[in-house]
PDB file of C-alpha atoms in Angstrom:
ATOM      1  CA  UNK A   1      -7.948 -21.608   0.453  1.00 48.00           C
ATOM      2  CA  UNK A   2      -8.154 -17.877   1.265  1.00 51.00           C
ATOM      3  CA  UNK A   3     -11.722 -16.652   3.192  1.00 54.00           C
ATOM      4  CA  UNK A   4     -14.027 -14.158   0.970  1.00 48.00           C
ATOM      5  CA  UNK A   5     -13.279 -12.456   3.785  1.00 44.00           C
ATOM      6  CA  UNK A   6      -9.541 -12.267   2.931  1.00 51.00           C
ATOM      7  CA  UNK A   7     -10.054 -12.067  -0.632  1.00 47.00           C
ATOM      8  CA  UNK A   8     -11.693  -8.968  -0.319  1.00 45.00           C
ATOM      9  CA  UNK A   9      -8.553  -7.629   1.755  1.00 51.00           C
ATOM     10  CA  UNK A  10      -6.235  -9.063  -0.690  1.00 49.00           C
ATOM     11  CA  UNK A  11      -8.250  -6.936  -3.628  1.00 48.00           C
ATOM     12  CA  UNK A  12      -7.900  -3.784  -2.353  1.00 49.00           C
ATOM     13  CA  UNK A  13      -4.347  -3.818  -0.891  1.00 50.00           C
ATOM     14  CA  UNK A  14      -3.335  -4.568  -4.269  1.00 46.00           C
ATOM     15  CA  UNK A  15      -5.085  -1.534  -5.378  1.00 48.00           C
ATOM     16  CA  UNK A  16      -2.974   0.409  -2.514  1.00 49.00           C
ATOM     17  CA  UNK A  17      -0.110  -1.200  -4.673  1.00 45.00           C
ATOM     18  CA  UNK A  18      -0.543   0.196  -7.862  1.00 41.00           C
ATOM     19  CA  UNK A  19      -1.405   3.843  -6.040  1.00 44.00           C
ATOM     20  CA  UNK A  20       1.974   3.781  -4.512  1.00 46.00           C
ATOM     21  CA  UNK A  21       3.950   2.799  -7.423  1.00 39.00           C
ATOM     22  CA  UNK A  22       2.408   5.915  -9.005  1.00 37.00           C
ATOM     23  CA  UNK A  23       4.403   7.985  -6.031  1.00 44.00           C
ATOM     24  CA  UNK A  24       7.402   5.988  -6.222  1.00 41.00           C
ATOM     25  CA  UNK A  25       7.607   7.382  -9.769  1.00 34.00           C
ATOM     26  CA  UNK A  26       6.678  10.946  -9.119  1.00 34.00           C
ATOM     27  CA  UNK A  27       9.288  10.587  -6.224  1.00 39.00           C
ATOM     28  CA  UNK A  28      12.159   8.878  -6.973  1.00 32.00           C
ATOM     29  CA  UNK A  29      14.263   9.340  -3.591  1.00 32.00           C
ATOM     30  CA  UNK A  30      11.093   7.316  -1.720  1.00 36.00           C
ATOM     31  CA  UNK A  31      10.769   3.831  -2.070  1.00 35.00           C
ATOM     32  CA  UNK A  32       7.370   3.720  -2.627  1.00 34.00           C
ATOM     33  CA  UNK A  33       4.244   0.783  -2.770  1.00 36.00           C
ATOM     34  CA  UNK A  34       1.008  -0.160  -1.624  1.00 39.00           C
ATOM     35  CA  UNK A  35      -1.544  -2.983  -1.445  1.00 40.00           C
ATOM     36  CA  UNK A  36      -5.310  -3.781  -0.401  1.00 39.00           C
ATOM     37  CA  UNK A  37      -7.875  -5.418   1.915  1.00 42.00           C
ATOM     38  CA  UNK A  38     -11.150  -7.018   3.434  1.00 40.00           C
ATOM     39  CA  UNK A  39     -14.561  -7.099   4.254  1.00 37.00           C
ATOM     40  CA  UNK A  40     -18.224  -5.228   2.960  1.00 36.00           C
ATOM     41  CA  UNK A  41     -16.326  -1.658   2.510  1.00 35.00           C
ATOM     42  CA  UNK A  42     -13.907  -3.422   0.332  1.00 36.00           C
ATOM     43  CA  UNK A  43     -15.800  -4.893  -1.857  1.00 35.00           C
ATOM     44  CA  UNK A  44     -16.422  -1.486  -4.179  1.00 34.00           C
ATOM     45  CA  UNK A  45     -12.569  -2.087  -5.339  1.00 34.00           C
ATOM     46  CA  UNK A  46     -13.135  -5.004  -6.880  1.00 34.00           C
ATOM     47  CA  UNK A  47     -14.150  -3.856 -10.139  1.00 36.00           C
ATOM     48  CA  UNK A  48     -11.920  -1.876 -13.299  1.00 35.00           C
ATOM     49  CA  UNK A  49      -8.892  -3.693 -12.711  1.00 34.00           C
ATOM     50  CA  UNK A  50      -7.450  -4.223 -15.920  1.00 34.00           C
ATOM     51  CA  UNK A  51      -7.755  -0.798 -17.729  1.00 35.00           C
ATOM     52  CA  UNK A  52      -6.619   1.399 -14.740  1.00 37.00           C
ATOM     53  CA  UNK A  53      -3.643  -0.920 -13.888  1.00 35.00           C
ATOM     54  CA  UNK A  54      -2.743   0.075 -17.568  1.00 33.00           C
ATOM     55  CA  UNK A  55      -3.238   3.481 -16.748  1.00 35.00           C
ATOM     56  CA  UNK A  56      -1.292   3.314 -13.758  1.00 34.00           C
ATOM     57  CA  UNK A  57       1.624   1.887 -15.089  1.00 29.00           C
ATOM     58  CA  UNK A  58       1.533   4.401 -17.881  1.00 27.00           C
ATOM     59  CA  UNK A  59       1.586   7.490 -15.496  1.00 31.00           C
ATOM     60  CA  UNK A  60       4.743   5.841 -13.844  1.00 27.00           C
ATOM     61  CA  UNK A  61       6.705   4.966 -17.291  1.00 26.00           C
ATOM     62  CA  UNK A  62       6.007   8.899 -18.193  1.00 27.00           C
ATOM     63  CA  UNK A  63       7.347   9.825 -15.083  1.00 28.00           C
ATOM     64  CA  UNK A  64      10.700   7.770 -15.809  1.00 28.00           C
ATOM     65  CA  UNK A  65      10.478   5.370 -12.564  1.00 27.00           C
ATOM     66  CA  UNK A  66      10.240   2.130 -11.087  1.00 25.00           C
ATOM     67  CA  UNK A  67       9.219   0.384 -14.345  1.00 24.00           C
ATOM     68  CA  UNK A  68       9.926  -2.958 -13.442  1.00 26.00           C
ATOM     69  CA  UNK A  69       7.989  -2.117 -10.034  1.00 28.00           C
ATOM     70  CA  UNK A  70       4.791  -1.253 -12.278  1.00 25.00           C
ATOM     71  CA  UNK A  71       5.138  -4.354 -14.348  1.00 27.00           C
ATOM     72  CA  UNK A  72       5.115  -7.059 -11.263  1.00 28.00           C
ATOM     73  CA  UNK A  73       1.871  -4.746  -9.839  1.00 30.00           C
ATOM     74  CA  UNK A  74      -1.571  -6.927  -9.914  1.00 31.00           C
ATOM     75  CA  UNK A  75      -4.129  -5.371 -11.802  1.00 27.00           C
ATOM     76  CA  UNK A  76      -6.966  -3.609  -9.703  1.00 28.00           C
ATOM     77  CA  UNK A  77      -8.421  -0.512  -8.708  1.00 30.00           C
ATOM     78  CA  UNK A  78      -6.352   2.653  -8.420  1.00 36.00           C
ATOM     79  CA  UNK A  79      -6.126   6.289  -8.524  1.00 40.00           C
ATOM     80  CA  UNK A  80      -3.288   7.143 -11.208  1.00 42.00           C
ATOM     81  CA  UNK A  81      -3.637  11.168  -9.723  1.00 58.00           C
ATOM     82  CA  UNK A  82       0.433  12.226  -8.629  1.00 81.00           C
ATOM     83  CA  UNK A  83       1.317  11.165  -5.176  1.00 89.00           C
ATOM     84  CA  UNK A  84       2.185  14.101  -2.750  1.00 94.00           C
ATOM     85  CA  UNK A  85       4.390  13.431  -0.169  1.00 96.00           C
ATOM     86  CA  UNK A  86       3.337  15.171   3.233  1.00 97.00           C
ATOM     87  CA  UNK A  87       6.602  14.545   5.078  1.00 97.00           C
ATOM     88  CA  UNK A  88       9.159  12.311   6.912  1.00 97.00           C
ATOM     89  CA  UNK A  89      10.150  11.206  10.246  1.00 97.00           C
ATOM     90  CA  UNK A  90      12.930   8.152  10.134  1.00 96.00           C
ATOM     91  CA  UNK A  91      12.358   5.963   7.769  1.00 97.00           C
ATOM     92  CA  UNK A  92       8.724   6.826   7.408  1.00 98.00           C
ATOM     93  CA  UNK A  93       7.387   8.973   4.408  1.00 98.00           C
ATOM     94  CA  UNK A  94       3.582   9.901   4.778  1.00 98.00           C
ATOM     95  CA  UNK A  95       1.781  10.751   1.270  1.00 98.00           C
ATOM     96  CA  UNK A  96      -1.456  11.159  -0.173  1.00 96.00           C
ATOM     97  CA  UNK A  97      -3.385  10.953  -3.338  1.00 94.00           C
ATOM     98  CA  UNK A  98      -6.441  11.629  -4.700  1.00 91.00           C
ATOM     99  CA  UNK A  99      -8.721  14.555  -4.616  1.00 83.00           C
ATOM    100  CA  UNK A 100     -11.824  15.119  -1.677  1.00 77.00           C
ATOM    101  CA  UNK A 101     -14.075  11.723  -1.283  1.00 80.00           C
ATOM    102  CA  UNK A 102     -11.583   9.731  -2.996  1.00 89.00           C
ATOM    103  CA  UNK A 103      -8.923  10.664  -0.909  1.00 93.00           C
ATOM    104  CA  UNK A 104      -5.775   7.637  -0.029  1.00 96.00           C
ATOM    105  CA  UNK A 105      -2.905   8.650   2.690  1.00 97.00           C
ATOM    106  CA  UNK A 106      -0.597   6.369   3.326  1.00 97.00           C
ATOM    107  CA  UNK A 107       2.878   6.162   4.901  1.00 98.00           C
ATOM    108  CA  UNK A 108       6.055   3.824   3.879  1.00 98.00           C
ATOM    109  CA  UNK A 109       8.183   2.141   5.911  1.00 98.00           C
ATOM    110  CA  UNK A 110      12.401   0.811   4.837  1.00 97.00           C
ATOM    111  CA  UNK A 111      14.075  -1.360   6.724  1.00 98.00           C
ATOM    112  CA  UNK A 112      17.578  -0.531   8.694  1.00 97.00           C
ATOM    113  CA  UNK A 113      18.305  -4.008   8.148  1.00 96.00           C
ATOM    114  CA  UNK A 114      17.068  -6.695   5.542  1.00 95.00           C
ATOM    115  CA  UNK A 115      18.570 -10.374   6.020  1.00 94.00           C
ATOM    116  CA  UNK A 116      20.102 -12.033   4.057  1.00 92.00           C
ATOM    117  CA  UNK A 117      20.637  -9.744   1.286  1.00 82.00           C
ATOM    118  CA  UNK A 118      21.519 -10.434  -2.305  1.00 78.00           C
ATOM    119  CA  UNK A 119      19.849 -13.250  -3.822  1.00 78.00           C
ATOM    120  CA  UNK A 120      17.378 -10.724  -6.761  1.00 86.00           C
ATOM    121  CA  UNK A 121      15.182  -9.527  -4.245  1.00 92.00           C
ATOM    122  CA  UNK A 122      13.675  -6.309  -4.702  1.00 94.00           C
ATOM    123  CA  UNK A 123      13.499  -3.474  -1.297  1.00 95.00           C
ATOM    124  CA  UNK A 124      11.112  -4.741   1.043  1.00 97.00           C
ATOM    125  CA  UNK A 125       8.614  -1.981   2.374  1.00 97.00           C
ATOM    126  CA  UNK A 126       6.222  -1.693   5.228  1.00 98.00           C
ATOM    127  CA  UNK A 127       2.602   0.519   4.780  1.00 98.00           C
ATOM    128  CA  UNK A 128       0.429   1.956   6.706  1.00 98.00           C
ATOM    129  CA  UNK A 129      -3.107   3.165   4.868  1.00 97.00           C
ATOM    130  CA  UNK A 130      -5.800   4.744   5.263  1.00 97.00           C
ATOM    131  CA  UNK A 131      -9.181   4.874   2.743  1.00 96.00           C
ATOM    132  CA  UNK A 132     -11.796   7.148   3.958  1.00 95.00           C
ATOM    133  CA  UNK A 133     -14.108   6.727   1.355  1.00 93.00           C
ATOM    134  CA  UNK A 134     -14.705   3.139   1.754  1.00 93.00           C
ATOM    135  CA  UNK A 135     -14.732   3.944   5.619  1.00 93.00           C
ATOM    136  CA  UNK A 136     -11.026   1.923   5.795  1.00 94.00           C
ATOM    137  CA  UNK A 137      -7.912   2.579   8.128  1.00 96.00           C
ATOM    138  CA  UNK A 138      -4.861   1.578   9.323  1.00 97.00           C
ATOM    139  CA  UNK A 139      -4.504  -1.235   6.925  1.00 97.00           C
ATOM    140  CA  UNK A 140      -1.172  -2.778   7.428  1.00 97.00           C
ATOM    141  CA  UNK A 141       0.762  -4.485   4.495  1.00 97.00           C
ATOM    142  CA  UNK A 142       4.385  -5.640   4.076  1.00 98.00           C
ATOM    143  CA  UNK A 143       6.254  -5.882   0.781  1.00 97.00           C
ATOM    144  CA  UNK A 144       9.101  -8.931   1.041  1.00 97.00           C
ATOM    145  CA  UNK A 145      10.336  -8.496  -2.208  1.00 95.00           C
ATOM    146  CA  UNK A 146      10.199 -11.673  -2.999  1.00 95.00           C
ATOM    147  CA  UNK A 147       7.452 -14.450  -3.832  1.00 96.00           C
ATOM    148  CA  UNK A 148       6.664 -16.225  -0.481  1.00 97.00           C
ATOM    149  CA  UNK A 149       5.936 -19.652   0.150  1.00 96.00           C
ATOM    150  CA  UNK A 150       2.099 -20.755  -0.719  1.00 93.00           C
ATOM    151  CA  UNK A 151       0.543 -21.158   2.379  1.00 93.00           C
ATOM    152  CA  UNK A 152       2.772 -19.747   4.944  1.00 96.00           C
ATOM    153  CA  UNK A 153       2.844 -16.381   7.618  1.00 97.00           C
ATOM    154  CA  UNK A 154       4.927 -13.469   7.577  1.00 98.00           C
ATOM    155  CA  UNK A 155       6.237 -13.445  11.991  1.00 98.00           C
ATOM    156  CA  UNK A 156       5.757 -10.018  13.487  1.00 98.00           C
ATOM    157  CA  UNK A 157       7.500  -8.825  16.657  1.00 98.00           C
ATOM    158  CA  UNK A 158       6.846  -5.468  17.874  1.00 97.00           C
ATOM    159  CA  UNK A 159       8.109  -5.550  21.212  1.00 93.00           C
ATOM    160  CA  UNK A 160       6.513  -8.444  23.626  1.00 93.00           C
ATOM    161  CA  UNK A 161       3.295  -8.191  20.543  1.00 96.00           C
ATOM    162  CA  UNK A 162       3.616 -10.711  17.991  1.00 97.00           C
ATOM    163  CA  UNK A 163       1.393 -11.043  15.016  1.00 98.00           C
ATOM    164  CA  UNK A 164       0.810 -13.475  12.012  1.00 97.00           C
ATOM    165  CA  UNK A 165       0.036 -12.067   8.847  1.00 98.00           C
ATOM    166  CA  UNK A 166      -1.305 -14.297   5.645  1.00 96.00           C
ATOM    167  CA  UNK A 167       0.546 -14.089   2.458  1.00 96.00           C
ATOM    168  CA  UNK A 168      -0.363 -13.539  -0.833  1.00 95.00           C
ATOM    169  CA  UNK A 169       2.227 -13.690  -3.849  1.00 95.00           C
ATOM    170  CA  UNK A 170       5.022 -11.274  -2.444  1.00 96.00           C
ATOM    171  CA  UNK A 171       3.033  -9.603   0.236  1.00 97.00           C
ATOM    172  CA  UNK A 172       1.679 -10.340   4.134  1.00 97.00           C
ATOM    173  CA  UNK A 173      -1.477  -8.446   5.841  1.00 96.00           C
ATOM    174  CA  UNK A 174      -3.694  -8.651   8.703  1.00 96.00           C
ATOM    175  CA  UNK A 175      -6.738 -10.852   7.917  1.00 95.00           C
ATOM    176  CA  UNK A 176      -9.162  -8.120  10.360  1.00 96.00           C
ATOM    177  CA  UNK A 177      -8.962  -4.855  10.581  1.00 95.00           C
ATOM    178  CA  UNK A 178      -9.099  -5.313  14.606  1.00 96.00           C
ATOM    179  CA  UNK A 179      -5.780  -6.700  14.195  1.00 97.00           C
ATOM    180  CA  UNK A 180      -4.845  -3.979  11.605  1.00 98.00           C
ATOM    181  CA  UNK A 181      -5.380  -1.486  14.542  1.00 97.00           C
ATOM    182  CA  UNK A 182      -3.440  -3.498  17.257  1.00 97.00           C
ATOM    183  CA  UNK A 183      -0.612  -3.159  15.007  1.00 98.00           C
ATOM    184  CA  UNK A 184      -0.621   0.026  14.630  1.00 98.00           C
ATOM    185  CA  UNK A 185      -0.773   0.786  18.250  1.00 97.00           C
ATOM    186  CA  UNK A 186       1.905  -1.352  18.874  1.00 98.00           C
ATOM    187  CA  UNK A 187       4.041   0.491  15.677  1.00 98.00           C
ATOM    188  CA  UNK A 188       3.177   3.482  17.483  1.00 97.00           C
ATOM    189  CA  UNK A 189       4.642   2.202  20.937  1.00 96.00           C
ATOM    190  CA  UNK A 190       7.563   0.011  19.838  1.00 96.00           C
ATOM    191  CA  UNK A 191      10.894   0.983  19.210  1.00 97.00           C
ATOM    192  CA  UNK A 192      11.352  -1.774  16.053  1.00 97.00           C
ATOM    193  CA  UNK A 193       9.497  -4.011  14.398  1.00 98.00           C
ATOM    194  CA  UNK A 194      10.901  -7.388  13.205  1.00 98.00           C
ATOM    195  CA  UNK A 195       9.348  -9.466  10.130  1.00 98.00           C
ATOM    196  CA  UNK A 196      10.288 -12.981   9.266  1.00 98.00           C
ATOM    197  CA  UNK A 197       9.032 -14.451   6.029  1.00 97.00           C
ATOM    198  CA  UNK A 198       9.552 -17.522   4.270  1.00 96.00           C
ATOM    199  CA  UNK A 199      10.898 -17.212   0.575  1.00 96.00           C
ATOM    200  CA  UNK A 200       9.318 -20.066  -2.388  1.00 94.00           C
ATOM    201  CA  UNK A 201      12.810 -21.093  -2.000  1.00 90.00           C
ATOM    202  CA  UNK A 202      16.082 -20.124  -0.671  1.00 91.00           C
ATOM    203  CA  UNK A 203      16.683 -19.178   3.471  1.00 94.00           C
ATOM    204  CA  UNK A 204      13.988 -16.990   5.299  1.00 96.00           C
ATOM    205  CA  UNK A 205      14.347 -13.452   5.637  1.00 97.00           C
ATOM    206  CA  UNK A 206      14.437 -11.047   8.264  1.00 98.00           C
ATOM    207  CA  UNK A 207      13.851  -7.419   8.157  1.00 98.00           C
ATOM    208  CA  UNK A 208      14.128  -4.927  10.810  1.00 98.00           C
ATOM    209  CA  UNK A 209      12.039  -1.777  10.707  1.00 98.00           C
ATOM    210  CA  UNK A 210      13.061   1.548  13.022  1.00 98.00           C
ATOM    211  CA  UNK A 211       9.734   3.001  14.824  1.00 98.00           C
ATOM    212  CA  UNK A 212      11.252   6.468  15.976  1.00 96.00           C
ATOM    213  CA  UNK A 213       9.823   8.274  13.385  1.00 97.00           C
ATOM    214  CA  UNK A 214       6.304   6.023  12.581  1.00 98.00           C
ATOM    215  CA  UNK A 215       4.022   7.801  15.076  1.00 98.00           C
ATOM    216  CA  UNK A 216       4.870  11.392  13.192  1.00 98.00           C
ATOM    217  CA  UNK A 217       4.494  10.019   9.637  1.00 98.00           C
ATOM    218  CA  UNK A 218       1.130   8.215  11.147  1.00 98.00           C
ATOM    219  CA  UNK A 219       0.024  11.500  12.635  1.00 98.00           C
ATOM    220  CA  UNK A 220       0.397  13.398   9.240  1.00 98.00           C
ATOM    221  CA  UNK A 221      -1.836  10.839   7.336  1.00 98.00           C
ATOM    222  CA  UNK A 222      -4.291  10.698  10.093  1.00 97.00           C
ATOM    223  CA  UNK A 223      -4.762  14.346   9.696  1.00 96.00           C
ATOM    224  CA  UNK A 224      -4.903  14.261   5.925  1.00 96.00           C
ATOM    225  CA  UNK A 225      -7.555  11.663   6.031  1.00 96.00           C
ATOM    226  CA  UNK A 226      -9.340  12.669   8.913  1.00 93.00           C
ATOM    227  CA  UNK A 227      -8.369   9.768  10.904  1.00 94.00           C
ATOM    228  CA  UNK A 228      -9.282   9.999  14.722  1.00 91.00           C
ATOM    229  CA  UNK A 229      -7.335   8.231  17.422  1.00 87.00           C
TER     230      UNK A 229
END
């Protein structure tokens, strides 16, 4: 049984989701996605989930992208306004959306490696976000591309750090946002990150993330948002 605690963290990173599938379509070269997260300045996401998911998933069809990505989004919260992409550094793309107070920045993370490939899974993805607005940063989510096993963690190594993230359909976050920020100073630090999750069925998976260019693509979004470090 997930905490209200993490409930409220699993809402809004699923709202992150549907805001980056948006970008993925107005930017077809980035592998774009998003997701959502905890605690009393998440709970304001909770609500219009159904018609702007529609909405959202209309933008992206118009834009002729990632269709099947918008139909396997969860419904929820999200701005449908165009992604702009603020730059890249590696295999880190920083974007933002949204206009003023309602403001998302957010950067996306590939893989170099993704183990073992094949098998209908869909490009993993690693995000870093930030929500002003609802007074939220460096919320830390990992697409797998695949539906996880009920119950289990998603292993990350960053370095001598290692983290466990809860699961949620395909996904893995941080259940506190203290831990959301000790992962991003370790991102920042590290030189890779390494993610093990554990499929429904088949083998478990392990994807390896370059870090050269994270702390640029973090720096960009921090500035966007107004993020202080």
């Amino acid at each position: 049984m997930l905490t209200p605690m993490i409930k409220f963290r699993f809402r809004l990173v699923v709202a992150l989701a549907l805001s980056a599938v948006v970008a993925a379509a107005i930017c077809p070269a980035q592998a774009v996605e998003d997701k959502k997260r905890p605690a009393k300045h998440h709970a304001k996401h909770a609500g219009k989930k159904k018609a702007k998911a529609a909405a959202a998933a209309t933008s992206a069809a118009a834009a002729g992208g990632t269709a099947a990505a918008v139909a396997t989004a969860k419904p929820a919260a999200a701005s449908t306004a165009a992604a702009q992409r603020l730059g890249e550094a590696g295999a880190w793309t920083a974007y933002t959306t949204g206009e003023a107070a309602n403001r998302v920045c957010y950067v996306v993370g590939k893989p170099e490696k993704a183990e073992p490939s094949g098998g209908g899974r869909k490009p993993p993805m690693a995000m870093v976000t930030h929500r002003p607005a609802e007074n939220v940063a460096n919320v830390v989510s990992f697409v797998e591309g695949y539906p996880l096993k009920e119950g289990s963690d998603v292993a990350l190594a960053v370095g001598s750090g290692k983290f466990e993230l809860f699961t949620k359909d395909d996904s893995a976050w941080a259940r506190t946002s203290d831990l959301d920020k000790s992962i991003v100073a370790a991102l920042t630090k590290g030189k890779r990150a390494v993610v093990k999750g554990q499929p429904q069925k088949g083998p478990a998976t392990t994807d390896v993330y370059p870090l050269d260019g994270f702390p640029k693509a973090l720096a960009l979004i921090d500035k966007a948002c107004g993020v202080k470090r």
